[in-house]
Short mmCIF file of C-alpha atoms and ligand atoms in Angstrom, two decimals:
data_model
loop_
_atom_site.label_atom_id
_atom_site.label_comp_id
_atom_site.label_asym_id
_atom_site.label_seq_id
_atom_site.Cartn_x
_atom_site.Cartn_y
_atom_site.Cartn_z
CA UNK H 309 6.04 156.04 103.71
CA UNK H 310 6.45 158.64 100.81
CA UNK H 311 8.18 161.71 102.59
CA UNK H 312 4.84 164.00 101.71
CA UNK H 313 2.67 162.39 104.37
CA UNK H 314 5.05 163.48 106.80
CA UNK H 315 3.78 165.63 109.10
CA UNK H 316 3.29 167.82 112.56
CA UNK H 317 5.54 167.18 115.51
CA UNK H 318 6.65 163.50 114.76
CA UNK H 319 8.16 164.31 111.73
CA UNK H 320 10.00 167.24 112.84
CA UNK H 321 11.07 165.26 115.51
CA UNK H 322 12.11 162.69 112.94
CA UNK H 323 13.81 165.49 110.42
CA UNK H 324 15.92 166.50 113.70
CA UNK H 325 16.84 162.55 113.95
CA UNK H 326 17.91 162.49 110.75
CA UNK H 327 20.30 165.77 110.93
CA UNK H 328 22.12 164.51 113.79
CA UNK H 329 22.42 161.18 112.03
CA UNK H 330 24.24 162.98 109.01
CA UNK H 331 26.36 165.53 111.51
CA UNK H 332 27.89 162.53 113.09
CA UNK H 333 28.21 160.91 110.16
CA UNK H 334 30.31 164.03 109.00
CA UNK H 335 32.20 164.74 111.71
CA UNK H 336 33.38 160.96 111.62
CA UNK H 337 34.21 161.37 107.70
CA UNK H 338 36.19 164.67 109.47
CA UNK H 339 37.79 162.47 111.64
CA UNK H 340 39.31 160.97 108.27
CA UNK H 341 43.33 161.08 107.40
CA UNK H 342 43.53 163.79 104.91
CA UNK H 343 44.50 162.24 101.79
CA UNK H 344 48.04 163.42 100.72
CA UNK H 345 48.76 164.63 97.13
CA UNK H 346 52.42 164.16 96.00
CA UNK H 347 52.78 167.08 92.88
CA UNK H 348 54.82 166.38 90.12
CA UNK H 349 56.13 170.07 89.04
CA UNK H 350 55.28 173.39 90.26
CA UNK H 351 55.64 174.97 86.90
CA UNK H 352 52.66 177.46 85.92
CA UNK H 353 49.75 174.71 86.51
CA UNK H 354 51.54 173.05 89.19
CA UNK H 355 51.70 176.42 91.47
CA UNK H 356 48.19 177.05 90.45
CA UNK H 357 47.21 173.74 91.33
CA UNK H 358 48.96 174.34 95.04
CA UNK H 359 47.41 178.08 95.80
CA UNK H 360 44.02 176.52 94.72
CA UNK H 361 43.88 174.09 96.77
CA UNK H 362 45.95 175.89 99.72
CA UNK H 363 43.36 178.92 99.35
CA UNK H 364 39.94 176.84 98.74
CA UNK H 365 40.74 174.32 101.28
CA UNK H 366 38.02 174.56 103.77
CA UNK H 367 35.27 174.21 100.79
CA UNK H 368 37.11 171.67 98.90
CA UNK H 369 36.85 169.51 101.99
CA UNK H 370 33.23 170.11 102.47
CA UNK H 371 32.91 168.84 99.03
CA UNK H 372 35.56 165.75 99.06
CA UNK H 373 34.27 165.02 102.74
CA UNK H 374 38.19 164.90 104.16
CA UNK H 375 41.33 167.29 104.17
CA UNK H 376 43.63 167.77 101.06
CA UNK H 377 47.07 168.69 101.40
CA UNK H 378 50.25 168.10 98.85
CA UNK H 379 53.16 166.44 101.17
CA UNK H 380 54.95 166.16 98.87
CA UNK H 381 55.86 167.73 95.56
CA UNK H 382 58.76 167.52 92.59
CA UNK H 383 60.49 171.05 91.05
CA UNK H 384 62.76 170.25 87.87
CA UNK H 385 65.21 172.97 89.62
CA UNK H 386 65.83 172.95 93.30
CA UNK H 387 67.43 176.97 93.39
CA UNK H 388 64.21 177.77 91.61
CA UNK H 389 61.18 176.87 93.22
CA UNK H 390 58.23 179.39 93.11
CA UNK H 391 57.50 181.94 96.07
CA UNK H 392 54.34 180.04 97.10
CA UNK H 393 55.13 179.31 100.80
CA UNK H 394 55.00 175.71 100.34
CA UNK H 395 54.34 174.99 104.13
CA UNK H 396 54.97 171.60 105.37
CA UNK H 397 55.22 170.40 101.56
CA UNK H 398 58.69 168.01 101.18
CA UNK H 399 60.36 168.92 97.94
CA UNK H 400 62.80 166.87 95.57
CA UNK H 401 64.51 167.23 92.24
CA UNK H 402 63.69 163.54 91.41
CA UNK H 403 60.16 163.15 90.70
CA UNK H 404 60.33 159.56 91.51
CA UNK H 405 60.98 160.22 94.64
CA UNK H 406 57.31 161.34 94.67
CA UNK H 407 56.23 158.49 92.81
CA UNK H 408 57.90 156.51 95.39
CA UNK H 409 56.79 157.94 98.86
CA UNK H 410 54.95 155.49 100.85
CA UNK H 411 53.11 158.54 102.22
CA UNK H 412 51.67 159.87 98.90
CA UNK H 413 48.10 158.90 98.53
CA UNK H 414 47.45 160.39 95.14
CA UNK H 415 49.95 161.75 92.35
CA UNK H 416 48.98 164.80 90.33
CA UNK H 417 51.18 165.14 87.45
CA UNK H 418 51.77 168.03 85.72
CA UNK H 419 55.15 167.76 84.39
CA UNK H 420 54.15 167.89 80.73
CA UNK H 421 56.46 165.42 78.86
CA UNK H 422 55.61 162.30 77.28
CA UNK H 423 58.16 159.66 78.47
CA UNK H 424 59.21 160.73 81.71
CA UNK H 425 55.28 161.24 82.50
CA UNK H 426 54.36 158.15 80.85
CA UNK H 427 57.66 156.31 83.33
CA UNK H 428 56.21 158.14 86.04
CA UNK H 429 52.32 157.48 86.27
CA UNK H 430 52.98 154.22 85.05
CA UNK H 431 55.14 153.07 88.62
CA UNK H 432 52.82 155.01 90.27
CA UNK H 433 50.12 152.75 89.29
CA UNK H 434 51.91 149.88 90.14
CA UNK H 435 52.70 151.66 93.57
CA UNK H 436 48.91 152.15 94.10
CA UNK H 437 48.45 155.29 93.67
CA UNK H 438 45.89 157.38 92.31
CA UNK H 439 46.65 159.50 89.35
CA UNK H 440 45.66 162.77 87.77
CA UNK H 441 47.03 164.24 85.14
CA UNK H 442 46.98 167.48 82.76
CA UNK H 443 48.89 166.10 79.82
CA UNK H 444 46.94 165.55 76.55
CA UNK H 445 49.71 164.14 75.10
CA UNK H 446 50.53 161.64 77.17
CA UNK H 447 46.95 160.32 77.35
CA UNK H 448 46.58 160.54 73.59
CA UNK H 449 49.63 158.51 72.48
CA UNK H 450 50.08 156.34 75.56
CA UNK H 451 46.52 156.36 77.25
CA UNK H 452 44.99 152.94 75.90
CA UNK H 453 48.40 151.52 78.34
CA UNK H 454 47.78 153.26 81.32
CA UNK H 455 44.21 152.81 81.58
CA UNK H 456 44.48 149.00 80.97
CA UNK H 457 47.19 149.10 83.76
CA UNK H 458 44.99 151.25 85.93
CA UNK H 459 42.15 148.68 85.64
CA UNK H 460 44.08 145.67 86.40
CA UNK H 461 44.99 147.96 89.42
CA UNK H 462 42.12 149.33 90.55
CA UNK H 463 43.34 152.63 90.34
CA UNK H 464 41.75 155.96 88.75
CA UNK H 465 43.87 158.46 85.93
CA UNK H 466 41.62 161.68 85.79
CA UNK H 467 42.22 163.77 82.86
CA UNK H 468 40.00 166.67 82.64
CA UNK H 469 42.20 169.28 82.78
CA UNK H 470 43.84 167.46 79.12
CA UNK H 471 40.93 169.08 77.19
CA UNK H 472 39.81 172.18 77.16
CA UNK H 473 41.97 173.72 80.44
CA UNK H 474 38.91 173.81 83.16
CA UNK H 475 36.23 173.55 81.26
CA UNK H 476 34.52 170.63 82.51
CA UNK H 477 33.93 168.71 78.94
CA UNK H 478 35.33 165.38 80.00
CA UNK H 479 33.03 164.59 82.75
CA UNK H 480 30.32 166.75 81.04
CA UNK H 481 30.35 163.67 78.02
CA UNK H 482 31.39 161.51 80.10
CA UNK H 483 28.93 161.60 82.96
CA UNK H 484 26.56 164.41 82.10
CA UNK H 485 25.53 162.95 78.33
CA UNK H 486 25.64 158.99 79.48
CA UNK H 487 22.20 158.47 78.36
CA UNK H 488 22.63 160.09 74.62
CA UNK H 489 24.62 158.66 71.54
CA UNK H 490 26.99 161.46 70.72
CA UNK H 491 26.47 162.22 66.95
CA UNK H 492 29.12 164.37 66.73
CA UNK H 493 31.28 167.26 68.31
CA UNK H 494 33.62 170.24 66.86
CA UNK H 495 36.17 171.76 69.04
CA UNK H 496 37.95 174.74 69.05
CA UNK H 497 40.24 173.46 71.50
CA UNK H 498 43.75 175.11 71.13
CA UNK H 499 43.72 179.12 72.03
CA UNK H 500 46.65 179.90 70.04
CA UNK H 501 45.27 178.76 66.58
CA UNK H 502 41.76 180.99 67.59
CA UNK H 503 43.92 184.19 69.00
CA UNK H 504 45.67 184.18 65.65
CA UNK H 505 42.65 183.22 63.79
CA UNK H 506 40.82 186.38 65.54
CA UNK H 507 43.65 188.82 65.13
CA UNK H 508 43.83 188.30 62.02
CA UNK H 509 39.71 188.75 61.56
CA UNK H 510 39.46 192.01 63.37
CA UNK H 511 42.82 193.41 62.06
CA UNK H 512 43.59 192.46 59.25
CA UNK H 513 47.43 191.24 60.32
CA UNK H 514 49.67 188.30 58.41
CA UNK H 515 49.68 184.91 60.52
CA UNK H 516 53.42 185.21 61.51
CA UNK H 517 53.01 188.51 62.91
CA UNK H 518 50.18 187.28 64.99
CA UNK H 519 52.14 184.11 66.07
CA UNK H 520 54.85 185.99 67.28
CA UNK H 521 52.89 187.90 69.57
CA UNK H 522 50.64 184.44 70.99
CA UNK H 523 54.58 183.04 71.51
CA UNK H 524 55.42 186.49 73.18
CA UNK H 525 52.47 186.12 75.40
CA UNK H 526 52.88 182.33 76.24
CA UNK H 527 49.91 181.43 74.89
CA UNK H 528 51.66 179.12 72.33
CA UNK H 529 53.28 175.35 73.27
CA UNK H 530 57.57 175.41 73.61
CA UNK H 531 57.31 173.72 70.74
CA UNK H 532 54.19 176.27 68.35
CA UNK H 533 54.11 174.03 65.85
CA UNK H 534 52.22 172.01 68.11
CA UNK H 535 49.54 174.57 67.96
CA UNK H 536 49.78 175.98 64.64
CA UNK H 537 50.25 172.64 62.77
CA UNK H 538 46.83 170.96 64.82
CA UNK H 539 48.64 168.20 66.72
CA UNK H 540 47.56 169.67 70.19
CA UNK H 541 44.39 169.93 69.06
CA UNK H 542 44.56 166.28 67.33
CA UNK H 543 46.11 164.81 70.83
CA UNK H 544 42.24 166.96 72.27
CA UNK H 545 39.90 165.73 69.64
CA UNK H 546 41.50 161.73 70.22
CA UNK H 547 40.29 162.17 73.90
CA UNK H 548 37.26 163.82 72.86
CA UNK H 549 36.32 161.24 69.98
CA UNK H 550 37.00 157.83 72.39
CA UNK H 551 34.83 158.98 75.23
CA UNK H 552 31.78 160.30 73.29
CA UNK H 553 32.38 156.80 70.89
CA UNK H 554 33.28 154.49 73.16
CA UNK H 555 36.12 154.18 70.65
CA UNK H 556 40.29 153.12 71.46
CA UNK H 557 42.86 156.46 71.61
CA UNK H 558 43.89 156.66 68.29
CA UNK H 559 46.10 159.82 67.80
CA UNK H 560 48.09 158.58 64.95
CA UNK H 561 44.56 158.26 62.60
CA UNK H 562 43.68 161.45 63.31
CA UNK H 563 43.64 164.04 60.23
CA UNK H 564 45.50 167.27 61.16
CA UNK H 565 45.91 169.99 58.85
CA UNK H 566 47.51 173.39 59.90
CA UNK H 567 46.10 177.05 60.40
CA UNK H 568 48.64 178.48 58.28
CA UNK H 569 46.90 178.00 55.52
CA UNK H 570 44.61 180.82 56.06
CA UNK H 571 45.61 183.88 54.12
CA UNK H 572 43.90 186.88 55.20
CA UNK H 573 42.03 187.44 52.19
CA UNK H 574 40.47 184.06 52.70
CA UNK H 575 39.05 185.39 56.13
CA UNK H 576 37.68 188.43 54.06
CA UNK H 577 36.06 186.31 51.03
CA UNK H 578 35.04 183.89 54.02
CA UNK H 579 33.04 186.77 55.73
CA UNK H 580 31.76 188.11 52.59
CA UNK H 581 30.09 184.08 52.14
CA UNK H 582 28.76 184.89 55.84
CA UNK H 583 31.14 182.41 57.42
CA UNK H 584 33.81 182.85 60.27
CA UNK H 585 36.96 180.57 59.48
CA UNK H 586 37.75 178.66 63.25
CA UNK H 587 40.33 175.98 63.39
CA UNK H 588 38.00 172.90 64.69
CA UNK H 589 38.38 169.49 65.80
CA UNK H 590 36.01 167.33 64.48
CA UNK H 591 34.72 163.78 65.28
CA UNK H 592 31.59 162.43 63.44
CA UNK H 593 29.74 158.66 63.76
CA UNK H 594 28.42 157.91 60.64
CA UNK H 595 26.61 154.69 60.20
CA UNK H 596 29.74 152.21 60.95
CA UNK H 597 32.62 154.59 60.93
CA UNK H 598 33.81 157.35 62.47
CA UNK H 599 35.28 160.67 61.13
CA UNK H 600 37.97 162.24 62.72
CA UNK H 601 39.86 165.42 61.71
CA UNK H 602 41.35 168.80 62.69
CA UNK H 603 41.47 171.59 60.16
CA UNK H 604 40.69 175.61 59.54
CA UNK H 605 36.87 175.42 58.74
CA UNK H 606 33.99 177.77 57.39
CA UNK H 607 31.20 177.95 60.13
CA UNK H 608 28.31 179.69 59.44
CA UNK H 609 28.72 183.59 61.19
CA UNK H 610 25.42 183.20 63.03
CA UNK H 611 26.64 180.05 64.98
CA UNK H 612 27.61 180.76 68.82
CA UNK H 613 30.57 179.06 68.40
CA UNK H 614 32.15 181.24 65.39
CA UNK H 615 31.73 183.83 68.04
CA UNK H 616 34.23 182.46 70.25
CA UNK H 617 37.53 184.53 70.10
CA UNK H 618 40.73 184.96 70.94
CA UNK H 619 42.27 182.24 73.18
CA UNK H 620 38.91 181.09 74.30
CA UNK H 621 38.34 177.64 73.87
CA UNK H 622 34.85 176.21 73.06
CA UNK H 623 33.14 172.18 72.23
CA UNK H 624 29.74 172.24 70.83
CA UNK H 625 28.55 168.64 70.95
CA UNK H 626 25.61 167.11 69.13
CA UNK H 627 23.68 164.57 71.29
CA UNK H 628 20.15 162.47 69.71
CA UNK H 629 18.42 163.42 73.25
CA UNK H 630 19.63 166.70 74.39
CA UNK H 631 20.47 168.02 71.13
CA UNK H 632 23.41 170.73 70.51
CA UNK H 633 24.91 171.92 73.85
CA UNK H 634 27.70 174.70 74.05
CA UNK H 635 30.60 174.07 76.46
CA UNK H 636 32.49 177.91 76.60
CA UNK H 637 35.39 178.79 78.71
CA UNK H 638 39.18 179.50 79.58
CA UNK H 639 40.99 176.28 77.54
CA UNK H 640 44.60 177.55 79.32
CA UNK H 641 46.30 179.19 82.09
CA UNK H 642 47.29 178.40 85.55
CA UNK H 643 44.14 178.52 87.51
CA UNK H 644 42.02 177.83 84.80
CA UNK H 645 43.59 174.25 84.26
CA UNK H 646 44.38 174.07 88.07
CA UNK H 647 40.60 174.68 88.51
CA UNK H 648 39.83 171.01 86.18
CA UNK H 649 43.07 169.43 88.03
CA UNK H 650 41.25 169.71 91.97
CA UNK H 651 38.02 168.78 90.29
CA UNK H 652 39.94 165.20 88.96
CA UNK H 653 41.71 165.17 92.63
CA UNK H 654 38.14 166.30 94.65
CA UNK H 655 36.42 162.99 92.49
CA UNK H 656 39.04 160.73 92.76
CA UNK H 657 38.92 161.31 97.13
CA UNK H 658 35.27 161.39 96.83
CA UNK H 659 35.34 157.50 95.57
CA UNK H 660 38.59 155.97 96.45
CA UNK H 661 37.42 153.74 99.05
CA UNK H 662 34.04 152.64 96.22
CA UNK H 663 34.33 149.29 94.26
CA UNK H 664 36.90 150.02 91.51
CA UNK H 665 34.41 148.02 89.24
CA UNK H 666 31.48 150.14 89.85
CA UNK H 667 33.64 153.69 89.34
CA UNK H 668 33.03 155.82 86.18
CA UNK H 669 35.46 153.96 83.16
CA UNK H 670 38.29 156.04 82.20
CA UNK H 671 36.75 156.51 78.61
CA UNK H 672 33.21 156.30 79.74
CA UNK H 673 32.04 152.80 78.20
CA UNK H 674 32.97 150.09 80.35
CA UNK H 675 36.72 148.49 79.14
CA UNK H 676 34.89 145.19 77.42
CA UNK H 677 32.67 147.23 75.56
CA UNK H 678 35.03 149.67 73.58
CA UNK H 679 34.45 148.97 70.09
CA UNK H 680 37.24 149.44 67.34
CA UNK H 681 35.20 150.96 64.37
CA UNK H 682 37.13 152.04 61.85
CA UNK H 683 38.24 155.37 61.37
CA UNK H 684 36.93 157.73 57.59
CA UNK H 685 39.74 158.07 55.32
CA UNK H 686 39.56 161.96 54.87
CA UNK H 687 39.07 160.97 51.12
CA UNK H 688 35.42 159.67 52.07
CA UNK H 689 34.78 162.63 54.27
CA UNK H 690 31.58 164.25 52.72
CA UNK H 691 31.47 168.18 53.48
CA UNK H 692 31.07 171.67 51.63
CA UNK H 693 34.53 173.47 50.07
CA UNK H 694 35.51 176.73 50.00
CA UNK H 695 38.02 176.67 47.17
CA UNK H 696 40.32 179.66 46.57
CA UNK H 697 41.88 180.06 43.10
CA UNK H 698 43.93 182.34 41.12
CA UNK H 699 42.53 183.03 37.38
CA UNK H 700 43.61 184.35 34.23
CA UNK H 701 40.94 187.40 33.37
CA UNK H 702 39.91 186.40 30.33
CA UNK H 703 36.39 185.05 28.52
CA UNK H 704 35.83 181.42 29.07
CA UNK H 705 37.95 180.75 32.38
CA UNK H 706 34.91 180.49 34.34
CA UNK H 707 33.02 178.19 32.03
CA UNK H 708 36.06 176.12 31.84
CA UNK H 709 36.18 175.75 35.99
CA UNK H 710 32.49 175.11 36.12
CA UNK H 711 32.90 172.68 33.43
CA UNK H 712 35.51 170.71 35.51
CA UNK H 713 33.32 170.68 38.80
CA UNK H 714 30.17 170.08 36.51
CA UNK H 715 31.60 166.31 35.08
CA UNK H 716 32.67 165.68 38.75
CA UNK H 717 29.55 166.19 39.97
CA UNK H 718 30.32 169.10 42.12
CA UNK H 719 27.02 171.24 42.60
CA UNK H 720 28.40 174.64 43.31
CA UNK H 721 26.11 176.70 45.47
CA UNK H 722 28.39 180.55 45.28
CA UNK H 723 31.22 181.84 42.98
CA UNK H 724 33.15 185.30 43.78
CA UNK H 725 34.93 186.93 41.42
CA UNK H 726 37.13 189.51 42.58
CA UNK H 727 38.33 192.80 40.57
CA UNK H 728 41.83 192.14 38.98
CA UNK H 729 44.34 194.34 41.14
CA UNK H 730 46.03 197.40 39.64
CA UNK H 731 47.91 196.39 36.09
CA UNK H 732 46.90 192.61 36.92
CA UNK H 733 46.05 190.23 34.19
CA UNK H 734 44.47 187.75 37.45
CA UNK H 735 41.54 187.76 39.67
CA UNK H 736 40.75 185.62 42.53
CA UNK H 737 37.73 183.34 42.15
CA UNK H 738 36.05 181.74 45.01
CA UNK H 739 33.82 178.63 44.67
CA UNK H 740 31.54 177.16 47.45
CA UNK H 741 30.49 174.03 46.67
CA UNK H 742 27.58 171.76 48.30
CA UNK H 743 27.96 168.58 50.30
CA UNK H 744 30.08 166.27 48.04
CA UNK H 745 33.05 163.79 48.76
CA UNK H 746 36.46 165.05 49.45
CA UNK H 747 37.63 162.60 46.89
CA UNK H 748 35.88 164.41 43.68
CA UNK H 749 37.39 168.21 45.08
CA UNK H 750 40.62 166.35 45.36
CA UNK H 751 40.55 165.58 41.76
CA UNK H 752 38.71 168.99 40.37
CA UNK H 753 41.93 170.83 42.16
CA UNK H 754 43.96 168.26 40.57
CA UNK H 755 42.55 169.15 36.99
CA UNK H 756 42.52 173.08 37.83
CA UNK H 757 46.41 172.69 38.44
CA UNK H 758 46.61 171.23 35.21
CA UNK H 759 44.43 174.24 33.39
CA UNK H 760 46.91 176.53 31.89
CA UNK H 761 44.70 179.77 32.66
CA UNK H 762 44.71 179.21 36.59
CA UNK H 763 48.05 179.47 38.16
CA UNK H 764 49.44 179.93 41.83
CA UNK H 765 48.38 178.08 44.92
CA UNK H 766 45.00 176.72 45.03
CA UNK H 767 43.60 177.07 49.09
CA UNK H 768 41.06 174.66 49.48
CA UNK H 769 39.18 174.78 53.20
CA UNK H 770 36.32 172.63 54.55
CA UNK H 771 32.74 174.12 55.39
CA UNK H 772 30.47 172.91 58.04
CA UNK H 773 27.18 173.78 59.03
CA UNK H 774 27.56 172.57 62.64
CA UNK H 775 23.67 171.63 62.78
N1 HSE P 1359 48.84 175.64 73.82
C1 HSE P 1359 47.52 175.28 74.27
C2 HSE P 1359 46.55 176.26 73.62
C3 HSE P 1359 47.46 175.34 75.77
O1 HSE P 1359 46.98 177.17 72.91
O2 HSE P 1359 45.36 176.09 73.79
C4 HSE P 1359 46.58 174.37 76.48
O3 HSE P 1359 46.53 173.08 76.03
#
């Protein structure tokens, strides 16, 4: 009977039935072991990850329908572990030892590195145990492995704290989009490249200045060149790009160009155009291939998304039924990323005792059905160009430029020509150009080298409309 046609006494009596049903069904999921979590560091996510779930406990087992406690957790240093109380929590230098403990249910690990992580969740697989994990890294390079070892185990390797620190992007493609194709999606997914990017928008300051400061407030990597030289972001965007395409992890195809490229007079010519330059990560299915690439870009000014500053991160994703949706929030920090690790740990109670066959895949399409299309050469990449280049003031230069873009058939849509400087003999000139391949801008820059009255560096920087 449809549940509208019940009515007066019975069915109260029948609602009241149905309560007590689900309290006893409850109390007996209460009556559940709670599943133990061995934690593999207690660094800056790893103490996060313990207070949040220490503090939240009650209403994250409401939600995960039994108890979560660590038993057990890993610090690189034992005369340095954090103040965090730790109650009833075993701790070891070895991380193995973790790995290894019969009385570990699931492993959360947050130890950052690629080998010793990659050594670590691998055994724990074979072990049987569950696995979470914050390192982008580690599922970029080495994540086609683990999953094919996780399915042949039956085991689950949550990841959405790897992209975008909590915001909940994975599972939002993953789960939330599953009945769109994914056209395409641009990231700005690393918050040191956008706090330096901003800085240096609103005042004006060099990039090393402003990279000195993100390193003094531990916004940047150990290593910064991860973040100013794109490959965090390129270890994001090959996450991103195989679970909207049902695509292989494929960090190495990825094309990654810097943010140090940006002068600050290009932000200033870039604003005059109306544009904002972000540093984006972009993946793109065209008809049989798919584009993917990480560079400083021109977005229109007027976009949400060029609004997004300082270490905010932000993935705007282009779906055929939803259309454009907006995912905003804190890409880094302790409880921010410990926030998307208790989600991963939360899901991965909720359905450890389902089918393993009938779980959400690890990159979304089912393991038989990822397809291997190839990946754009960034040569065949079709976009707009900003192009940035230093001119001799004198009659004819400009005619001579426009001639070179004119035989490659590179429609220019705005030209800037700046006053020449005190006692200068040069003036900047800025083209935009419409869509045209990457190839033909490749070749007018190689000509304009060649052209006695330009000289200096020549910045070239992608445009996209993001619609
Ligand atoms: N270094 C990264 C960033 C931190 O700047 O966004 C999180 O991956």
């Amino acid at each position: 009977m449809p549940c509208s046609t019940i009515i007066g006494a019975n069915a109260s009596e029948r609602v009241r039935a149905k309560r007590s049903n689900m309290n006893d069904a409850w109390k007996r999921r209460q009556t559940l072991k709670p599943v133990h979590i061995g934690l593999l560091g207690l660094g800056t996510v790893g103490g996060s990850t313990y207070q949040v779930l220490t503090r939240n406990a009650e209403e994250i087992a409401r939600r995960a329908g039994r108890g979560i406690v660590i038993t057990h957790a890993s610090v690189r240093s034992p005369d340095r572990v954090p103040p965090l109380g730790l109650e009833g929590v075993k701790l070891s230098d070895n991380p193995q030892t973790v790995v290894d403990d019969p009385d570990v249910d699931v492993v959360v690990e947050l130890i950052g590195s690629y080998e010793d992580a990659f050594r670590l969740v691998m055994r724990a697989i074979e072990n049987g145990k569950h696995v979470v994990t914050a390192n982008k890294g580690l599922i970029a390079l080495r994540g086609n492995e683990i999953f094919e070892a996780a399915q042949q185990h039956g085991i689950m390797v949550a990841f959405e704290a790897a992209v975008g620190g909590g915001i909940p992007i994975i599972k939002s493609i993953r789960e939330g989009l599953a009945g769109n194709k994914i056209e395409w999606l641009a990231g700005i997914v690393n918050g040191t490249t956008n706090f330096i990017l901003t800085s240096m928008l609103e005042q004006g300051r060099e990039f090393g200045d402003v990279l000195a400061e993100a390193q003094r407030l531990g916004y940047a990597e150990a290593d910064p060149t991860f973040d100013v030289d794109g490959i965090d972001a390129a270890h994001k965007l090959t996450i991103l790009a195989s679970i909207a395409f049902g695509i292989p992890l494929q960090f190495q195809k990825v094309y990654t160009e810097g943010v140090s490229v940006v002068r600050p007079e290009d932000i200033v010519y870039a604003r005059e155009l109306g544009y904002i330059i972000k540093h984006l990560a972009i993946a793109r299915k065209t008809d049989d291939r798919v584009e993917l690439r990480v560079h400083p870009t021109l977005i229109p000014e007027s976009r949400l998304i060029a609004n997004v500053n300082g270490v905010m991160n932000a993935i705007l994703v282009s779906a055929d039924a939803l259309g454009p949706t907006l995912y905003y929030g804190a890409g880094a920090g302790g409880e921010a990323t410990a926030s998307a690790v208790v989600a991963d740990v939360v899901d991965v109670v909720r359905t450890m005792t389902a089918d393993p066959n009938n779980r959400v895949p690890h990159l979304a399409f089912k393991p038989d059905q990822i397809a291997d299309l190839p990946i754009s050469s960034i040569e065949d990449v079709e976009t707009s160009y900003y192009i940035r280049l230093q001119a001799v003031d004198r009659p004819g230069v400009l005619a001579k430029v426009a001639g070179i873009t004119g035989a490659l058939d590179i429609s220019i849509e705005a030209v800037i020509q700046k006053e020449p400087g005190e006692g200068e003999t040069t003036v900047p000139l800025i083209l935009l150009t419409r869509k045209v391949k990457e190839r033909a801008v490749n070749e007018a820059i190689r000509e304009f080298k060649a052209f006695d009255d330009i000289v200096g560096d020549i910045v070239r920087l992608r445009v996209e409309s993001l619609i």
